[in-house]
Coordinates of C-alpha atoms (C1' of nucleotides) in Angstrom, one line a residue:
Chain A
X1 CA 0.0 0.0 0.0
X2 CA 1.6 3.0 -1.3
X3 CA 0.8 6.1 1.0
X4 CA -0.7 9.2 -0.5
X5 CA -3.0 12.3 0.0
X6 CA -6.1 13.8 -1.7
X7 CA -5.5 15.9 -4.6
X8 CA -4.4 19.9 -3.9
X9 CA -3.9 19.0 -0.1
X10 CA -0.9 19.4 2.0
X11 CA 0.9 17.6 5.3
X12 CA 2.2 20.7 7.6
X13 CA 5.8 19.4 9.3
X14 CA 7.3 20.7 12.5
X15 CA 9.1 23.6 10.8
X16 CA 6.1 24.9 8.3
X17 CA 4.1 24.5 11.6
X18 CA 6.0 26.6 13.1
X19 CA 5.8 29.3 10.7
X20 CA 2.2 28.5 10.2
X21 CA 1.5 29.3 13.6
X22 CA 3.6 32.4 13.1
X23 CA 0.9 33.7 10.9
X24 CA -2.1 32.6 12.4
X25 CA -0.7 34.2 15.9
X26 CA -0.6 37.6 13.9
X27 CA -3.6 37.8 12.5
X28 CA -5.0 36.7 15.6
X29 CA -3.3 39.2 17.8
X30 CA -4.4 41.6 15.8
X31 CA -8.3 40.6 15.6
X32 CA -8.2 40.7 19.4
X33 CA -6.3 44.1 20.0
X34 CA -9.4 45.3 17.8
X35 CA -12.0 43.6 20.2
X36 CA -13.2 41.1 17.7
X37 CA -14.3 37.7 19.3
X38 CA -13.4 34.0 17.7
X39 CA -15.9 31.5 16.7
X40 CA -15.6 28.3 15.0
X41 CA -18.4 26.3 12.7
X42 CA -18.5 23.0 11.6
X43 CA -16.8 22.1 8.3
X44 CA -19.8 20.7 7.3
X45 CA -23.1 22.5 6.5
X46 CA -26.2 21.3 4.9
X47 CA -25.8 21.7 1.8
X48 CA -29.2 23.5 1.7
X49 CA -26.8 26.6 3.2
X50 CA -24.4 26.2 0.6
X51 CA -25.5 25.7 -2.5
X52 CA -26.9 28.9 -4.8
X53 CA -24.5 31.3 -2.3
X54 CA -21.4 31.4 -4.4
X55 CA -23.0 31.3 -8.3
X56 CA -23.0 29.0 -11.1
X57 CA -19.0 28.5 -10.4
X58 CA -19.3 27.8 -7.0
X59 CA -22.0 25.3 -6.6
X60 CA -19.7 23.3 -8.9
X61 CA -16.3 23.7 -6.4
X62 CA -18.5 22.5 -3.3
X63 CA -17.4 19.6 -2.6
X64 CA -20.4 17.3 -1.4
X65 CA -20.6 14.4 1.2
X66 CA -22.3 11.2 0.1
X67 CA -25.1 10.1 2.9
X68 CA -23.7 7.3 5.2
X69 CA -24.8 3.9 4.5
X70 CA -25.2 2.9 0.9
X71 CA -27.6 5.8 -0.2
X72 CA -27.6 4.1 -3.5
X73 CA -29.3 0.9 -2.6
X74 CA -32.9 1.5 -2.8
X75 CA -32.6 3.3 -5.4
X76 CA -30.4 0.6 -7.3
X77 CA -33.4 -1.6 -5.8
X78 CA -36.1 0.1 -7.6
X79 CA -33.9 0.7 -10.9
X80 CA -34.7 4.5 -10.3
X81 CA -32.5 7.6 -11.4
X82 CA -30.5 8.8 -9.1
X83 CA -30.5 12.7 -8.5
X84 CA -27.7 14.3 -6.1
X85 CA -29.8 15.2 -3.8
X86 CA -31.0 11.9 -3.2
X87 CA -27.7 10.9 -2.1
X88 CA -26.3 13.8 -0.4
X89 CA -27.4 16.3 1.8
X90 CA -24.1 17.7 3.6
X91 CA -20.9 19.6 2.4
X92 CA -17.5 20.7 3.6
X93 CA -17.6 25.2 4.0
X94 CA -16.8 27.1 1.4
X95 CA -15.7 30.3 3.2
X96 CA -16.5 31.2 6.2
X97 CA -18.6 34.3 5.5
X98 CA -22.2 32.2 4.7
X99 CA -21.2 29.8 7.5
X100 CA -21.2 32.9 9.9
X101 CA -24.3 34.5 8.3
X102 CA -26.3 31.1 9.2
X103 CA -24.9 31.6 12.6
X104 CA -25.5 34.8 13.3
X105 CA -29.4 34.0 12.5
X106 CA -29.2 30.8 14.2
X107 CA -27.9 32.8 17.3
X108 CA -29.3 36.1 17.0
X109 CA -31.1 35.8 20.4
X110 CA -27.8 35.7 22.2
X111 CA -25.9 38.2 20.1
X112 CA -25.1 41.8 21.1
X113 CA -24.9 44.0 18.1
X114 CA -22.7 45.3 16.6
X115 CA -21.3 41.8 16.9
X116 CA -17.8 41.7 16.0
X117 CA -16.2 37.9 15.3
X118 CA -12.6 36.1 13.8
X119 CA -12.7 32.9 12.6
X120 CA -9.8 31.1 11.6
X121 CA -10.2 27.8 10.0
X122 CA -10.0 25.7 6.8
X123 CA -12.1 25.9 3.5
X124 CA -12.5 23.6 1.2
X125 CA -13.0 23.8 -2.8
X126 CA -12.8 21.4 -5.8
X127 CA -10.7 23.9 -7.6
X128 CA -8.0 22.4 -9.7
X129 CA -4.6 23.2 -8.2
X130 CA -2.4 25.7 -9.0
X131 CA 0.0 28.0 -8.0
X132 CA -0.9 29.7 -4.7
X133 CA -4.5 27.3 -5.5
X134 CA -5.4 24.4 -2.5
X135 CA -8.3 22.4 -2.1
X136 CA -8.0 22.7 1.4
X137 CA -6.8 25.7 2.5
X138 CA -7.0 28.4 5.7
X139 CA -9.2 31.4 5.8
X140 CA -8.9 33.9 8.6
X141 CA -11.8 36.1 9.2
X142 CA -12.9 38.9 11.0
X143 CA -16.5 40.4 10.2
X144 CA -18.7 43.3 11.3
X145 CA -22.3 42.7 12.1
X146 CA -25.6 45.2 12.3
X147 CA -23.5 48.5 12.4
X148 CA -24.0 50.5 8.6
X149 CA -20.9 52.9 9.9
X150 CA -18.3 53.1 7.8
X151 CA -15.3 53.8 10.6
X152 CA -16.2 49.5 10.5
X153 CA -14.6 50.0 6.8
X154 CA -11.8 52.0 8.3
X155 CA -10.8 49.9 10.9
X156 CA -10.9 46.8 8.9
X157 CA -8.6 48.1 6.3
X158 CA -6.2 49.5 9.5
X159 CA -6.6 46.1 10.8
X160 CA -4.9 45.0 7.3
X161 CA -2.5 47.7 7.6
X162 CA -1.2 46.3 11.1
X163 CA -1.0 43.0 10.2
X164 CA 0.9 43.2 6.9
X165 CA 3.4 45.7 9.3
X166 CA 4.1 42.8 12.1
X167 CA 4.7 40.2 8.8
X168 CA 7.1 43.0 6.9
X169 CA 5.2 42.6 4.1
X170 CA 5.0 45.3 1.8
X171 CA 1.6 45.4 0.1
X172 CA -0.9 47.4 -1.2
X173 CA -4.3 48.3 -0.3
X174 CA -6.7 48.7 -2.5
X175 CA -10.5 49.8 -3.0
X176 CA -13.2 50.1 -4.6
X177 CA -16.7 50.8 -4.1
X178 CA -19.5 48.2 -5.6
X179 CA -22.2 51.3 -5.8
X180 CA -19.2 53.3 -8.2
X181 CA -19.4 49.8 -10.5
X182 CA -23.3 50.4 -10.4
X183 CA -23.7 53.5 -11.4
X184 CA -21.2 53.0 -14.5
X185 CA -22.9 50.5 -15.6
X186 CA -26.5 52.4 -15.2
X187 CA -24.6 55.6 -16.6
X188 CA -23.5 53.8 -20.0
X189 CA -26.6 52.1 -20.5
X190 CA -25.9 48.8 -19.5
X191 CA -27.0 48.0 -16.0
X192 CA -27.4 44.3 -16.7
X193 CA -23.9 43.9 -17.5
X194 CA -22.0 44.9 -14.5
X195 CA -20.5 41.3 -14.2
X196 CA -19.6 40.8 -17.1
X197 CA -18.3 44.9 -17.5
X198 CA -16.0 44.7 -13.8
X199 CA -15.3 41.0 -14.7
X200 CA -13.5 42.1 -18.2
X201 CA -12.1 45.2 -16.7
X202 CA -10.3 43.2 -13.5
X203 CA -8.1 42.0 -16.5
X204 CA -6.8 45.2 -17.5
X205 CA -3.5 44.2 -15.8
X206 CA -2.9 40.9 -17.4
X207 CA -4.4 41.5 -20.7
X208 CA -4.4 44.8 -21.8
X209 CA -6.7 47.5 -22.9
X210 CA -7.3 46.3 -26.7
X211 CA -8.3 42.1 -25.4
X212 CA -10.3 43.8 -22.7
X213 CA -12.6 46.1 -25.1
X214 CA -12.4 42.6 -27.3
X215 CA -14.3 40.7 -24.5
X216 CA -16.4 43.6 -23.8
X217 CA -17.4 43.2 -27.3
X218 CA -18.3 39.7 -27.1
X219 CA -20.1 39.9 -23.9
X220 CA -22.5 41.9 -26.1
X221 CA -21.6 45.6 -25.0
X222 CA -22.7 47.7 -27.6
X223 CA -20.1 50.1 -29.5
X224 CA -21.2 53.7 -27.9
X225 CA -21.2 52.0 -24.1
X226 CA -17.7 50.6 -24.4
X227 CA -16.3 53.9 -25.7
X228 CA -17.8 55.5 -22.9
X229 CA -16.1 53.3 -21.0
X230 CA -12.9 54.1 -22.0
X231 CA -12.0 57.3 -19.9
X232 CA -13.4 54.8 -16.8
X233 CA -10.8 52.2 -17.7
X234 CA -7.5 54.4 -18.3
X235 CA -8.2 56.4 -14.8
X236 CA -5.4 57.4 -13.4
X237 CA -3.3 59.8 -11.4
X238 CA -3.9 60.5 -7.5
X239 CA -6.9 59.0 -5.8
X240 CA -8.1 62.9 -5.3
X241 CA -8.2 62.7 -9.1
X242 CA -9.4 59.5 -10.0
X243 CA -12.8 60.6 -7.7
X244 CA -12.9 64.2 -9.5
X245 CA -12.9 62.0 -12.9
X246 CA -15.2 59.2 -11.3
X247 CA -17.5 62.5 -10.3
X248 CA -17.8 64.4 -13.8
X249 CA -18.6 60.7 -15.4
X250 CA -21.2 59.8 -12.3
X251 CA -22.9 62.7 -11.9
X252 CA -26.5 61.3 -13.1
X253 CA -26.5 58.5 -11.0
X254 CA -27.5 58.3 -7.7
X255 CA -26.1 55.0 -6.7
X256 CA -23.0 56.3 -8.0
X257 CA -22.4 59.2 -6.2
X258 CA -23.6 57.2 -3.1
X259 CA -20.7 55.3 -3.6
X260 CA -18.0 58.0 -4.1
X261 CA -19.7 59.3 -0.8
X262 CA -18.6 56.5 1.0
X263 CA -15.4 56.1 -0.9
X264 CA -14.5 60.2 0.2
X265 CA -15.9 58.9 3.8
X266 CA -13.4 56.0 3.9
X267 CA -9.9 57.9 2.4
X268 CA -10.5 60.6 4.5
X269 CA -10.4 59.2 7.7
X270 CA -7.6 56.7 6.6
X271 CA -5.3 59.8 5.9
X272 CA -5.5 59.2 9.8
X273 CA -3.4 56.5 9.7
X274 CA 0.1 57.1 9.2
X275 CA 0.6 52.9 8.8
X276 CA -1.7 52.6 6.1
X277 CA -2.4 56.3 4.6
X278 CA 0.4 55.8 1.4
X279 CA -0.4 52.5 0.6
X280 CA -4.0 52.7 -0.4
X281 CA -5.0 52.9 -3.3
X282 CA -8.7 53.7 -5.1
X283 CA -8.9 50.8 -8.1
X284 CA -11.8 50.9 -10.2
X285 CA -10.6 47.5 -12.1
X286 CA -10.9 45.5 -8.5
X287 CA -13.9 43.6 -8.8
X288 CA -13.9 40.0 -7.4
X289 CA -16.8 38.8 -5.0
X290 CA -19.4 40.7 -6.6
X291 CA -21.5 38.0 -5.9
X292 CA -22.5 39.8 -2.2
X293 CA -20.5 42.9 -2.1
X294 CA -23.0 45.9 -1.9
X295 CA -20.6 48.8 -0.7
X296 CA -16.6 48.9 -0.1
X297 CA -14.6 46.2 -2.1
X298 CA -11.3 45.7 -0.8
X299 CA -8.1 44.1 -2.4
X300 CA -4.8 43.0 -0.8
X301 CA -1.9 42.3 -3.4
X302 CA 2.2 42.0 -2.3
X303 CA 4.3 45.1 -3.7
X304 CA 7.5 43.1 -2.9
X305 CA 9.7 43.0 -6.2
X306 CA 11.3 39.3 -4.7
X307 CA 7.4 38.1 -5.1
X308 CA 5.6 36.6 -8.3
X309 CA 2.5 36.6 -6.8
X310 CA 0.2 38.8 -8.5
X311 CA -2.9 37.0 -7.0
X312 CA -4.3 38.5 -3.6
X313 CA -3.3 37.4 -0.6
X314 CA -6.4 39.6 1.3
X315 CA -9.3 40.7 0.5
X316 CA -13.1 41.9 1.8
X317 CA -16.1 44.2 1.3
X318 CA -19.6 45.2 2.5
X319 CA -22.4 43.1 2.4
X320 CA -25.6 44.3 2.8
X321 CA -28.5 41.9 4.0
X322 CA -26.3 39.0 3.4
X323 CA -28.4 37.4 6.5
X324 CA -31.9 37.8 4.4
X325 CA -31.3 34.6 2.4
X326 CA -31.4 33.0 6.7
X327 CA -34.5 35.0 7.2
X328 CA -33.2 37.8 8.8
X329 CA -33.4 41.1 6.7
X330 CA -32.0 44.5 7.1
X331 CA -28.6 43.5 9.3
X332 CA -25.4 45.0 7.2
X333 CA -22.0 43.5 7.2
X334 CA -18.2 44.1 6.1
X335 CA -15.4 41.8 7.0
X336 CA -11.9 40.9 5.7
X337 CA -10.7 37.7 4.7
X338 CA -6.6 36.7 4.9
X339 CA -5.4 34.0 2.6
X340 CA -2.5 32.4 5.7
X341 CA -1.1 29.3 2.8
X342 CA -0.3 32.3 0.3
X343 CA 0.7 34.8 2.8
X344 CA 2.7 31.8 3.6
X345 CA 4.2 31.2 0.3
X346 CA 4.7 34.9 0.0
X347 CA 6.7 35.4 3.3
X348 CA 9.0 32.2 1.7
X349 CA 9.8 34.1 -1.1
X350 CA 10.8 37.2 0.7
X351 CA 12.6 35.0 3.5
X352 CA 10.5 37.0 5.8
X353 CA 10.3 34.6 8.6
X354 CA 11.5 35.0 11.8
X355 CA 14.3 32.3 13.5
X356 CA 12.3 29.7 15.3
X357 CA 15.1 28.1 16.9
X358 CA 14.5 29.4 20.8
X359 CA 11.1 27.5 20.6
X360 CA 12.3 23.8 20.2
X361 CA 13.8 21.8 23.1
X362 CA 16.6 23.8 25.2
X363 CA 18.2 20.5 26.3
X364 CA 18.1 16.8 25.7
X365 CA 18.8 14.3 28.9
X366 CA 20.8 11.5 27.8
X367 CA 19.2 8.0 29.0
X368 CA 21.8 5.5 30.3
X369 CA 19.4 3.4 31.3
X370 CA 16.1 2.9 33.4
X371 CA 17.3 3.8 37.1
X372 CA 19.6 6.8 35.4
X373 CA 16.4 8.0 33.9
X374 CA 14.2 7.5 36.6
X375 CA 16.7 10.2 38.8
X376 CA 16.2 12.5 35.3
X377 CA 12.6 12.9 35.6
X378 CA 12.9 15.1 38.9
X379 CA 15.2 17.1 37.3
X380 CA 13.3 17.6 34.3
X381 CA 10.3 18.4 36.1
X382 CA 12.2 21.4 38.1
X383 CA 13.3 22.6 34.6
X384 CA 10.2 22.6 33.1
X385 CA 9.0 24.5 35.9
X386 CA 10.8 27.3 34.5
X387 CA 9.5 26.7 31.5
X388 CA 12.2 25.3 29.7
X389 CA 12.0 22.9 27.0
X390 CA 13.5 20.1 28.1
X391 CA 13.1 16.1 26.6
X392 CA 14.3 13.0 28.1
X393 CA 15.4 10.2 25.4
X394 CA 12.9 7.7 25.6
X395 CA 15.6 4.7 24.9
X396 CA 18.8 3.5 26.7
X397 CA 19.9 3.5 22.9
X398 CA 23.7 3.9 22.1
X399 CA 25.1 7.3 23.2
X400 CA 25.8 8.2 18.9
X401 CA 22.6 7.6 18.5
X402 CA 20.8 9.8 21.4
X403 CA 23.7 12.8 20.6
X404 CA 23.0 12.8 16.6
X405 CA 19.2 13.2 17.6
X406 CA 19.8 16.0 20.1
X407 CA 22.1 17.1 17.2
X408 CA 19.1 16.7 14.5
X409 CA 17.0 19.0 16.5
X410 CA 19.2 21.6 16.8
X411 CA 18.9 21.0 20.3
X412 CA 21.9 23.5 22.0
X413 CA 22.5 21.9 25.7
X414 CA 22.6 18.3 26.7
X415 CA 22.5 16.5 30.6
X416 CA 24.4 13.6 31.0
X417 CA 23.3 11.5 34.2
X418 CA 25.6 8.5 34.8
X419 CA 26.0 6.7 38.4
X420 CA 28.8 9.4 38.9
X421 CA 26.8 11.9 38.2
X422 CA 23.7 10.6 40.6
X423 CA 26.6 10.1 43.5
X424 CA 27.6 13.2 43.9
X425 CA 24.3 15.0 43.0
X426 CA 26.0 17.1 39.9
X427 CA 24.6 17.4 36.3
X428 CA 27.7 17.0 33.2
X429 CA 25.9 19.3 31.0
X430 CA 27.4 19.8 27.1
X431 CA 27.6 23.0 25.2
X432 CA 26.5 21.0 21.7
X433 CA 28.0 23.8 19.5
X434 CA 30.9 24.4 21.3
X435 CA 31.4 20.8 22.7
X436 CA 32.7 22.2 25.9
X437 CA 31.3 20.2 29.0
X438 CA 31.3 20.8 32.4
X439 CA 29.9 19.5 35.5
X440 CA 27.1 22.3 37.2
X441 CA 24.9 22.1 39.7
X442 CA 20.6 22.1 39.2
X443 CA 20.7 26.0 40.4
X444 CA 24.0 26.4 37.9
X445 CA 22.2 24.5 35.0
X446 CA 18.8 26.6 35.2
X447 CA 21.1 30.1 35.0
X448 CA 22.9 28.7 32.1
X449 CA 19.8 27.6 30.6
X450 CA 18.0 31.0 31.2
Chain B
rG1 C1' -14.6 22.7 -17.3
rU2 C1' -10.2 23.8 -21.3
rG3 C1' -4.9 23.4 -22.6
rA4 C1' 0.0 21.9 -21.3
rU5 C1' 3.3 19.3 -17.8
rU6 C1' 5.3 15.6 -14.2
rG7 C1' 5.9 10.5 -11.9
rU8 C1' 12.6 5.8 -11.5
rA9 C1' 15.6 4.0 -3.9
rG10 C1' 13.3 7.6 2.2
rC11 C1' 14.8 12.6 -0.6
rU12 C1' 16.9 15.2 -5.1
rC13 C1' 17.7 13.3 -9.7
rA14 C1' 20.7 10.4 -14.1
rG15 C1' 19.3 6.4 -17.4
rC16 C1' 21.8 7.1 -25.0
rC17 C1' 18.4 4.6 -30.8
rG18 C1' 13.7 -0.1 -27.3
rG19 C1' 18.6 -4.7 -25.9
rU20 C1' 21.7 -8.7 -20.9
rU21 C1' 22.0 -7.9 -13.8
rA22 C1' 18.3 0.0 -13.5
rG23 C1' 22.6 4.0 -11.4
rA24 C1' 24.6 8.5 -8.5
rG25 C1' 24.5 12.1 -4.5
rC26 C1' 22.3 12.9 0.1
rG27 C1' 19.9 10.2 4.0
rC28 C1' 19.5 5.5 6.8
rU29 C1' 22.1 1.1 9.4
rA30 C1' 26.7 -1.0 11.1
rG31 C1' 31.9 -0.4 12.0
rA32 C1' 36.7 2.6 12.4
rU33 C1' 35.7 5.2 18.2
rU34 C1' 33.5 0.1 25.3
rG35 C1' 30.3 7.5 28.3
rU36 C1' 30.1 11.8 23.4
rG37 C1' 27.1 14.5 17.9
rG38 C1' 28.7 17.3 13.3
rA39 C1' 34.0 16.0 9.6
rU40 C1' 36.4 11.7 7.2
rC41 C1' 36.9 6.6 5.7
rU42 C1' 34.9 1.4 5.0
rA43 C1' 30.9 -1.9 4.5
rG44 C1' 25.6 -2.8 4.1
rA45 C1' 20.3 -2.5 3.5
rG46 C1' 17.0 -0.2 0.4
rG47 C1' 13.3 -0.6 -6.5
rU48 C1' 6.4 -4.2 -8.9
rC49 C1' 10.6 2.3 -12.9
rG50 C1' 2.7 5.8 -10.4
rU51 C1' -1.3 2.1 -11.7
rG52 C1' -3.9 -1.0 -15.5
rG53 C1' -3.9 -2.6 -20.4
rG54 C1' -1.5 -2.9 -25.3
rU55 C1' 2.6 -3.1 -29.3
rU56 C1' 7.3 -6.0 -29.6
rC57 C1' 11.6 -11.7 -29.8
rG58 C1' 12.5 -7.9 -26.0
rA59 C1' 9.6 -1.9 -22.7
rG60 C1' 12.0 2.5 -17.4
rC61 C1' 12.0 4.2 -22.7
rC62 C1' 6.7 3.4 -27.8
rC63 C1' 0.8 3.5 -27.8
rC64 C1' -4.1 3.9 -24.9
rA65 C1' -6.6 4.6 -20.3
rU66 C1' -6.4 6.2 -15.3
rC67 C1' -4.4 8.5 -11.0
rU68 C1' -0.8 12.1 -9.4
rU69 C1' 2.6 16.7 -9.7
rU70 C1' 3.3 21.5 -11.5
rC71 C1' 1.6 25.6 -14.6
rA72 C1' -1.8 28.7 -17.6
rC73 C1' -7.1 29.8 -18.9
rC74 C1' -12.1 30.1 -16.5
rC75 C1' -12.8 31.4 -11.7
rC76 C1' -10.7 32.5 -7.0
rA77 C1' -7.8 33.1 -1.1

RNA sequence: GUGAUUGUAGCUCAGCCGGUUAGAGCGCUAGAUUGUGGAUCUAGAGGUCGUGGGUUCGAGCCCCAUCUUUCACCCCA
């Protein structure tokens, strides 16, 4: 039997733990210097709560459970046709946005809004794998509940700010307002198309302006909306320009200037900020989750030259009434979303991680044999009282064989407890990169150790 | 879903035009060293060449299917 692993998933080893951890730590630190509180969901929902919540693409990435049992059999039995939902009714999460909005209905009763909640777990899509692409992969959320204000937009994105600071990761911020995408659409005529219109112009980037107006084209935009679009597309300069622009084009629609409102709103009280202030940036072209976004839209993507990702690593937005599908109308929310397995890949690339090496074990007791290691548990358990990693070989195996683990772990200091040693009450401790050794007392070892 | 790409020892990879017994480095085990790791030397173990089928006198190499890896598109964190 040859050992293997599902398709886009990964095993995490002590060291990519460890700087696993480092990022989850972060981002957690951060949610909770904010006053955000953590909940966790199952990773399976009915898929009653899943399915229709992510489009046409999504329903086709949920992965579904099949029913326990053989939920063929009667079926088989009765030589009938076998629909899905026949044979499953359950599926692993998606995101953690929809799973929160079915909690925050489920639990309304014991909420106090605004409610502010983190969540931190895995996600699971049928994607096909790519770079910076898992089937399994961490989300780490933090969400605003039943408050319309829009400091929750401010804080969010400072919240991003502080986070991306503590990981030295140079990025940039940037947003976009769902209403602004609106009211181009309604001001050129062609208020159906605003997927299809943000969808095409998200490319700019990759493609360019002449394959973008080409999809445009086939998406059925007529000739006179798509050269209106044109001055909308090639927006540039300043963000205090872009809006002056965004404001001559906009100026008929209502939902439009709503949305530059808000936009103002936000950058203004982000100039604030000295952490996040220069990095922001107002991108009409961002335009991914439309599928709930109703205000704010914002982006996350690494400025660091030593990085190919051009993918986002962070991203989030408004939603309003995103609870009404749950039965509960009229409650507003914006929340932020980090992506830890590319933040990950990105702080590889940069070699921005931190030296782990004063986590692991501190020193390794060499076991001569059962009554030697019987007199090494006391000591260890004084050491560990000062909270010092400390391990005791579990085997009275050959003395190369204890030093190259001790050596394997990068473990710095090890004890070695013989009948002399137990005699005379000393500890022959051994400096592992130096190779000095010297004979200390407990007291003598904890200082050394400290 | 579309188009490429990958799979040979625990790991990283060679393997010619299809030809006899499939190799290297690292790692592992043992020894050189009876209470001392890294360096060096010696010896040893370790393979259904992803899997299933086919072509051939003969397949790691060619063909088909399937799984897997990586990448681009679609979409997305």
């Amino acid at each position: 039997m040859k050992p293997s692993i599902p398709k886009g998933t990964r095993d995490f080893s002590p060291g990519e733990m460890l700087k696993r951890n480092y990022i989850f730590d972060t981002i957690r630190g951060v949610y909770q210097r904010y006053g955000y509180e953590e909940i966790e969901t199952p990773s399976m929902e009915n898929l009653s709560m899943l399915e229709g919540k992510y489009g046409e693409e999504g329903d086709k990435l949920l992965f579904r459970i099949l029913n326990s049992g053989d939920p063929f059999e009667k079926y088989r039995l009765a030589h009938l046709e076998i629909k899905n939902s026949d044979v499953t009714e359950k599926g692993l999460r998606y995101d953690l946005t929809v799973p929160f909005a079915r909690y925050v209905v489920m639990h309304q009763n014991e909420i106090t809004f605004p409610f502010k909640r983190y969540q931190i777990q895995p996600v699971w899509r049928a994607d096909r794998p790519q770079k910076g692409r898992y089937r399994e992969f961490y989300q780490c959320d933090a969400d605003v509940i039943g408050s319309i204000s829009l400091l929750n937009e401010v804080e969010l994105i400072r919240m991003i700010g502080d986070v991306f600071d503590a990981l030295k990761i140079d990025v940039s911020i940037k947003l976009n307002n769902r209403k602004i995408l609106s009211g181009i659409a309604e001001v050129i005529g062609e208020r159906d198309k605003i997927i299809d219109i943000t969808v095409a112009i998200d490319k700019l980037d990759k493609i360019g302006l002449d394959k973008v107006n080409e999809e445009l084209k086939m998406k059925g935009l007529s000739e006179t909306a798509i050269q209106q679009l044109q001055p909308i597309i090639k927006l540039s300069g300043s963000n205090e320009n872009k809006m002056e622009s965004l404001r001559q084009v906009l100026k008929n629609s209502e939902t439009g200037l709503k949305g530059i409102a808000e936009m103002e709103s936000i950058l203004n009280m982000l100039q604030i900020s000295q952490k996040v202030k220069d990095n922001i940036e107002l991108d009409i072209t961002l335009a991914r989750g439309l599928n709930y976004y109703t205000g704010a839209i914002i982006e996350v993507k690494v400025n660091d030259k030593r990085s190919s990702f051009t993918s986002s690593i962070c991203g989030g937005g408004r939603y309003d009434d995103l609870t009404g599908i749950f039965g509960l109308p009229n409650v507003s929310g914006v929340g932020i979303s980090f992506g830890a397995d590319r933040i990950y890949d990105v702080l590889e690339e940069v070699k921005g991680f931190p030296d782990f090496s004063g986590i692991s074990t501190k020193i390794l007791f060499v076991n001569f044999g059962e009554e030697e290691a019987r007199f090494c548990l006391q000591l260890l358990d004084r050491i560990r009282e000062d909270g010092i990693h400390a391990e005791l070989y579990p085997d009275a195996a050959k003395m190369k064989k204890q030093m190259s683990y001790a050596d394997a772990k990068k473990i710095p200091f090890v004890a070695l407890i013989g009948t002399e040693e137990m005699k005379n009450n000393e500890i022959t401790v051994k400096n592992m990169s130096s190779g000095e050794q010297s004979k200390v007392t407990m007291d003598e070892l904890l200082h050394l150790l400290k």
